[in-house]
Short mmCIF file of N, CA, C and O in Angstrom, two decimals:
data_model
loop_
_atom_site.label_atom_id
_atom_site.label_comp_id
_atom_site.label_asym_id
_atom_site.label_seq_id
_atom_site.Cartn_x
_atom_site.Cartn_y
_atom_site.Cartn_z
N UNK P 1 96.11 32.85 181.86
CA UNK P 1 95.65 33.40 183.12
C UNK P 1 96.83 33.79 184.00
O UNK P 1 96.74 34.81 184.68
N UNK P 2 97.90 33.07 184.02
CA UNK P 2 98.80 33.05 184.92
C UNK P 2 99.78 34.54 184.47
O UNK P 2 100.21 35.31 185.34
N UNK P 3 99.97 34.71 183.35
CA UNK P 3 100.49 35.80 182.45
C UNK P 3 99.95 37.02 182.77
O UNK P 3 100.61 37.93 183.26
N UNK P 4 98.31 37.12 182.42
CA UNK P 4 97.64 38.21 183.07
C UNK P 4 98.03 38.62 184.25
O UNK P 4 98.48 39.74 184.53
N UNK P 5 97.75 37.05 185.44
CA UNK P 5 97.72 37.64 187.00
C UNK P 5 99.01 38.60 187.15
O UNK P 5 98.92 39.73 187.63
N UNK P 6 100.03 38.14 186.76
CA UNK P 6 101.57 38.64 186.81
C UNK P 6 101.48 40.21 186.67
O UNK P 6 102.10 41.10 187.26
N UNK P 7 100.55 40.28 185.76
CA UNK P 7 100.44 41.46 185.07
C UNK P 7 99.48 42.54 185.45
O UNK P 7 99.19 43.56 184.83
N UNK P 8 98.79 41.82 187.28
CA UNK P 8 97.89 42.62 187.32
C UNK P 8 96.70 42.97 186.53
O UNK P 8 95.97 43.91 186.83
N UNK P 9 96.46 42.00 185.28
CA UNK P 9 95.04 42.26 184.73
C UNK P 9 94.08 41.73 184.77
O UNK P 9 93.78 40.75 184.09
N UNK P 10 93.37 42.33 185.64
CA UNK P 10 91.86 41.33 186.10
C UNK P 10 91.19 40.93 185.05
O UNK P 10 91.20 39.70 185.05
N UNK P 11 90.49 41.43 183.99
CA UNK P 11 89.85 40.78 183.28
C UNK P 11 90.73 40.54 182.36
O UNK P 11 90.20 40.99 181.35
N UNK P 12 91.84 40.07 182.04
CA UNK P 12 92.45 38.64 181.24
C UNK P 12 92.79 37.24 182.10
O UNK P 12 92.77 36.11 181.63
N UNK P 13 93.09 37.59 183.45
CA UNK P 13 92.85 36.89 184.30
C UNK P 13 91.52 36.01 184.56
O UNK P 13 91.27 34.81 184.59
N UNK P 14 90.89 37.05 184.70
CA UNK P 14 89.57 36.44 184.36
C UNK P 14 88.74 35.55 183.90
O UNK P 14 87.94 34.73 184.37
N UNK P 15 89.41 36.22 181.97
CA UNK P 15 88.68 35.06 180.88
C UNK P 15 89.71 34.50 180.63
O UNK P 15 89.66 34.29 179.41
N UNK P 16 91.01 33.97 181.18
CA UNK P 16 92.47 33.03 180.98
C UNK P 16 91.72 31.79 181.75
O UNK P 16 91.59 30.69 181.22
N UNK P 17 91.06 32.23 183.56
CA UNK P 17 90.55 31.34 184.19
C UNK P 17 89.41 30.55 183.32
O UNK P 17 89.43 29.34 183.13
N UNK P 18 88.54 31.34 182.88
CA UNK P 18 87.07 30.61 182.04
C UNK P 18 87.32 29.61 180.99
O UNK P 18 86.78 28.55 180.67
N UNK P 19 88.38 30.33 180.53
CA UNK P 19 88.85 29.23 179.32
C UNK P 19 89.50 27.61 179.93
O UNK P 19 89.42 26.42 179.63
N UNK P 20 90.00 28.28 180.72
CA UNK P 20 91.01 27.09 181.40
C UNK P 20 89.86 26.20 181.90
O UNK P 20 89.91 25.01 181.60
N UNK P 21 89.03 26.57 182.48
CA UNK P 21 87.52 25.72 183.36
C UNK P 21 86.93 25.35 182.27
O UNK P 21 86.61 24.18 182.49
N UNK P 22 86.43 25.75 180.78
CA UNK P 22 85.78 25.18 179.65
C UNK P 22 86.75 24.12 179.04
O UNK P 22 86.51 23.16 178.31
N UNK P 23 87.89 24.57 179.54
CA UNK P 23 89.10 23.18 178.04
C UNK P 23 89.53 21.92 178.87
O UNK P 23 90.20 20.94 178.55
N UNK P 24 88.77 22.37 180.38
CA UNK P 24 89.27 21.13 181.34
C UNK P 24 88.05 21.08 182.53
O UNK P 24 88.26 20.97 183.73
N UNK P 25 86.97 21.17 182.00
CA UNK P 25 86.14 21.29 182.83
C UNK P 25 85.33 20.32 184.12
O UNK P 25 84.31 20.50 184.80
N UNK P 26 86.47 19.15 184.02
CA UNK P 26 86.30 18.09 185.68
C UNK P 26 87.53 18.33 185.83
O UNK P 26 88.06 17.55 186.62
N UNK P 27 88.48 19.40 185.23
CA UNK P 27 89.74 19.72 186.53
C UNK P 27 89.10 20.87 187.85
O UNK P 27 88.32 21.75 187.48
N UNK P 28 89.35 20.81 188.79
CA UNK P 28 88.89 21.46 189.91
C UNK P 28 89.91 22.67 189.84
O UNK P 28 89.26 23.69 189.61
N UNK P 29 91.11 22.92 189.95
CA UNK P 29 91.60 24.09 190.23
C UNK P 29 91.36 25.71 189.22
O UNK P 29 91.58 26.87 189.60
N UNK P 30 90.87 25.24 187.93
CA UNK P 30 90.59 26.22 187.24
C UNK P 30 89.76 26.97 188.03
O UNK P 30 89.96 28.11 188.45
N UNK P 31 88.71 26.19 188.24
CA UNK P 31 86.86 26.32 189.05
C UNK P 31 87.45 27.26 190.85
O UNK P 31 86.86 28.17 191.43
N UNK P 32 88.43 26.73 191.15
CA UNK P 32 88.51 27.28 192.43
C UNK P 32 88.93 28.60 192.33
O UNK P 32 88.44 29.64 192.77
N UNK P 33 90.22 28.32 191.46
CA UNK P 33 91.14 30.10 191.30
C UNK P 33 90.35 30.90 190.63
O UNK P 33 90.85 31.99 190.38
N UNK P 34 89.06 30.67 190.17
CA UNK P 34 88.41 31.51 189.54
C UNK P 34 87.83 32.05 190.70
O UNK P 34 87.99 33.18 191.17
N UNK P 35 87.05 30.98 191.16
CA UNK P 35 86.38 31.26 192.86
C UNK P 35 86.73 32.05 193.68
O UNK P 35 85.83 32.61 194.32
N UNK P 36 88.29 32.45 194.02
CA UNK P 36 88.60 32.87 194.73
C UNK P 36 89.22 34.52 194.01
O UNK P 36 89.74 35.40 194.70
N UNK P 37 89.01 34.59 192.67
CA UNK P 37 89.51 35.66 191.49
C UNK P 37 88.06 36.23 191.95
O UNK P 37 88.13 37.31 192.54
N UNK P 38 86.98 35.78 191.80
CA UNK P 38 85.83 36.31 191.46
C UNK P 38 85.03 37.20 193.06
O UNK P 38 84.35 38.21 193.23
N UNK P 39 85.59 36.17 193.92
CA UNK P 39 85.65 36.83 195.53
C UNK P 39 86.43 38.09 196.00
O UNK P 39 85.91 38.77 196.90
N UNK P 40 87.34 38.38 195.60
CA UNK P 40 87.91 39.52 195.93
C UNK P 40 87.81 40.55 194.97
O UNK P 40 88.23 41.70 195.14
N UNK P 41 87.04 39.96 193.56
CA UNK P 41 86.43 41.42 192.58
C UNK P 41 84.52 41.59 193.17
O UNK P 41 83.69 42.39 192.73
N UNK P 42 84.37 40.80 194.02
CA UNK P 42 83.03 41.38 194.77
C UNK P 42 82.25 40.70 193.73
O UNK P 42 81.13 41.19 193.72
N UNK P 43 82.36 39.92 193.00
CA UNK P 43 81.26 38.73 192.93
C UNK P 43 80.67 37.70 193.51
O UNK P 43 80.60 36.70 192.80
N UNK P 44 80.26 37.63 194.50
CA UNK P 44 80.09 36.77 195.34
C UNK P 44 79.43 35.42 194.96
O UNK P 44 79.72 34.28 195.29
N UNK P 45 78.06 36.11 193.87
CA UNK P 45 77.08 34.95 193.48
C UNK P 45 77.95 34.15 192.94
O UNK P 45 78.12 33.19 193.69
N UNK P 46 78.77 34.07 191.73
CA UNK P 46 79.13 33.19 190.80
C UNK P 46 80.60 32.98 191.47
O UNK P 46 81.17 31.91 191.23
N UNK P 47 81.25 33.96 192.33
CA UNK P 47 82.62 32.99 193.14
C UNK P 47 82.04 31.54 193.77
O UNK P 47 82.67 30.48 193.77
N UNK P 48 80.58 31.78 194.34
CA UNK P 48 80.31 30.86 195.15
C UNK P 48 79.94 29.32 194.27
O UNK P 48 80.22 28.18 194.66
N UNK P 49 79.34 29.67 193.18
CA UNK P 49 78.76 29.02 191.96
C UNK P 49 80.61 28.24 191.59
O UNK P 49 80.81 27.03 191.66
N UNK P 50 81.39 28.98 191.34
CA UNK P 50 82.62 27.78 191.06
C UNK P 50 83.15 27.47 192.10
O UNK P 50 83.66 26.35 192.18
N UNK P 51 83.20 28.48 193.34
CA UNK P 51 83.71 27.10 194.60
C UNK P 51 82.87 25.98 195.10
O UNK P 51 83.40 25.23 195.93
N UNK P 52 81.48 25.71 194.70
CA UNK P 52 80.99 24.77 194.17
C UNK P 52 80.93 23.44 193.97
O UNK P 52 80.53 22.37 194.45
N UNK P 53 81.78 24.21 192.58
CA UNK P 53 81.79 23.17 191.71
C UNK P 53 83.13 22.59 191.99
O UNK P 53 83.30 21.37 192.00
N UNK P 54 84.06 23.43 192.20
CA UNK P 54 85.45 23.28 192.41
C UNK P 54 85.51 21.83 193.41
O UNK P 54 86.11 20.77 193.24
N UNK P 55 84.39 22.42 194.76
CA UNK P 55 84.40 21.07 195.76
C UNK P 55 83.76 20.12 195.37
O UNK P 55 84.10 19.06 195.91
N UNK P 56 83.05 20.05 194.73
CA UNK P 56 82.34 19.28 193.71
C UNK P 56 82.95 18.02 193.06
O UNK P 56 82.50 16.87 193.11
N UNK P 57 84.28 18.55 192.32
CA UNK P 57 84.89 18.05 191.19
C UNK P 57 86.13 17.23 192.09
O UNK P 57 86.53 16.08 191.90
N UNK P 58 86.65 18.30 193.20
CA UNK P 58 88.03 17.94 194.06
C UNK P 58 87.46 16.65 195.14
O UNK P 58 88.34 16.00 195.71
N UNK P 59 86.11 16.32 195.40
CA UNK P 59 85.49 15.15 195.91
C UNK P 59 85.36 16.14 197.47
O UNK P 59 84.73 15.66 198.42
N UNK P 60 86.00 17.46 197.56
CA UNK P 60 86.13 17.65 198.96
C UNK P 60 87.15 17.02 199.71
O UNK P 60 86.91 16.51 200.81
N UNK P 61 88.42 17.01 199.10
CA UNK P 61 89.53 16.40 199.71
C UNK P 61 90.50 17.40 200.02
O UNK P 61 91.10 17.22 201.07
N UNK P 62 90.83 18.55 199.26
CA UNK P 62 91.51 20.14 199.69
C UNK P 62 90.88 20.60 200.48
O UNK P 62 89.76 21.07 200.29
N UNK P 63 91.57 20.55 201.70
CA UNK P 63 91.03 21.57 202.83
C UNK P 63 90.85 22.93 202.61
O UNK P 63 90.34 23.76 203.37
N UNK P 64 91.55 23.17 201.00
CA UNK P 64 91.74 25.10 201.02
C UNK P 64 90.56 25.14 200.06
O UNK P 64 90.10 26.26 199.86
N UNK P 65 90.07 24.26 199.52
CA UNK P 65 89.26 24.27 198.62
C UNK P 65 87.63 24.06 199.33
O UNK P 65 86.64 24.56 198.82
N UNK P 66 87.60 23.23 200.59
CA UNK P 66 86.48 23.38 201.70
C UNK P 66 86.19 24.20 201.89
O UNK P 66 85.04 24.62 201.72
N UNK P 67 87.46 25.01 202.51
CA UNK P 67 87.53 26.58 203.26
C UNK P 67 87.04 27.15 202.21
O UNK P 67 85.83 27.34 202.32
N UNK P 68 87.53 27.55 201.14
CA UNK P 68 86.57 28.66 200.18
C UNK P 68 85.96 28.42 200.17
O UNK P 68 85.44 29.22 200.95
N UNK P 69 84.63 27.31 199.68
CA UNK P 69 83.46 27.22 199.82
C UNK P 69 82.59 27.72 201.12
O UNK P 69 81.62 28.47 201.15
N UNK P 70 83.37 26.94 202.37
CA UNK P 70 82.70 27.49 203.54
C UNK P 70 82.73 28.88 203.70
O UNK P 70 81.88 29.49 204.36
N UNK P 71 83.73 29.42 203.08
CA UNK P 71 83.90 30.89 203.37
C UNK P 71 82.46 31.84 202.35
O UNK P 71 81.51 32.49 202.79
N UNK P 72 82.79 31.60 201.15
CA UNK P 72 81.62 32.14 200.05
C UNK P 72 80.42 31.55 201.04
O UNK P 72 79.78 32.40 201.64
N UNK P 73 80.14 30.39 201.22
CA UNK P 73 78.94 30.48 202.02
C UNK P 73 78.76 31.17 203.03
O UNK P 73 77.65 31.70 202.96
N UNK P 74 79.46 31.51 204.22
CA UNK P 74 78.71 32.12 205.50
C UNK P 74 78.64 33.70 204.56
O UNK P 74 77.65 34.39 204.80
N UNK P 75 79.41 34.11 203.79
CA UNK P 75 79.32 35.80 203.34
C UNK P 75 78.24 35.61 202.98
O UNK P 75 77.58 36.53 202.50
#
């Protein structure tokens, strides 16, 4: 994922993030950077669906990880 982003390619970026959230899926940061990948390509439903989970998993202890959620929610 990190290779892609460098590279400007959204969808390897993309499925670099998905993979990373399936091979570690109670790590929270995969779930967020996807969240916030998926928010600025105008997905809103499923950004909101992993910031989520992201706060979900992080117990709600990242304030940047609150903020995205709160943010996907009021949009």
């Amino acid at each position: 994922a990190m290779l892609s982003a460098v590279q400007r390619n959204l969808a390897g970026t993309k499925q670099g993030l998905l993979e990373a959230s399936k091979a570690s899926p109670n790590w929270f940061k995969p779930h967020w950077t996807l969240a916030n990948l998926l928010s600025q390509s105008g997905e809103k439903t499923q950004a909101k669906a992993q910031a989520e989970r992201a706060a979900f998993l992080n117990s709600n202890r990242d304030s940047e990880v609150v903020e995205t959620l709160a943010k996907l929610t009021r949009d």
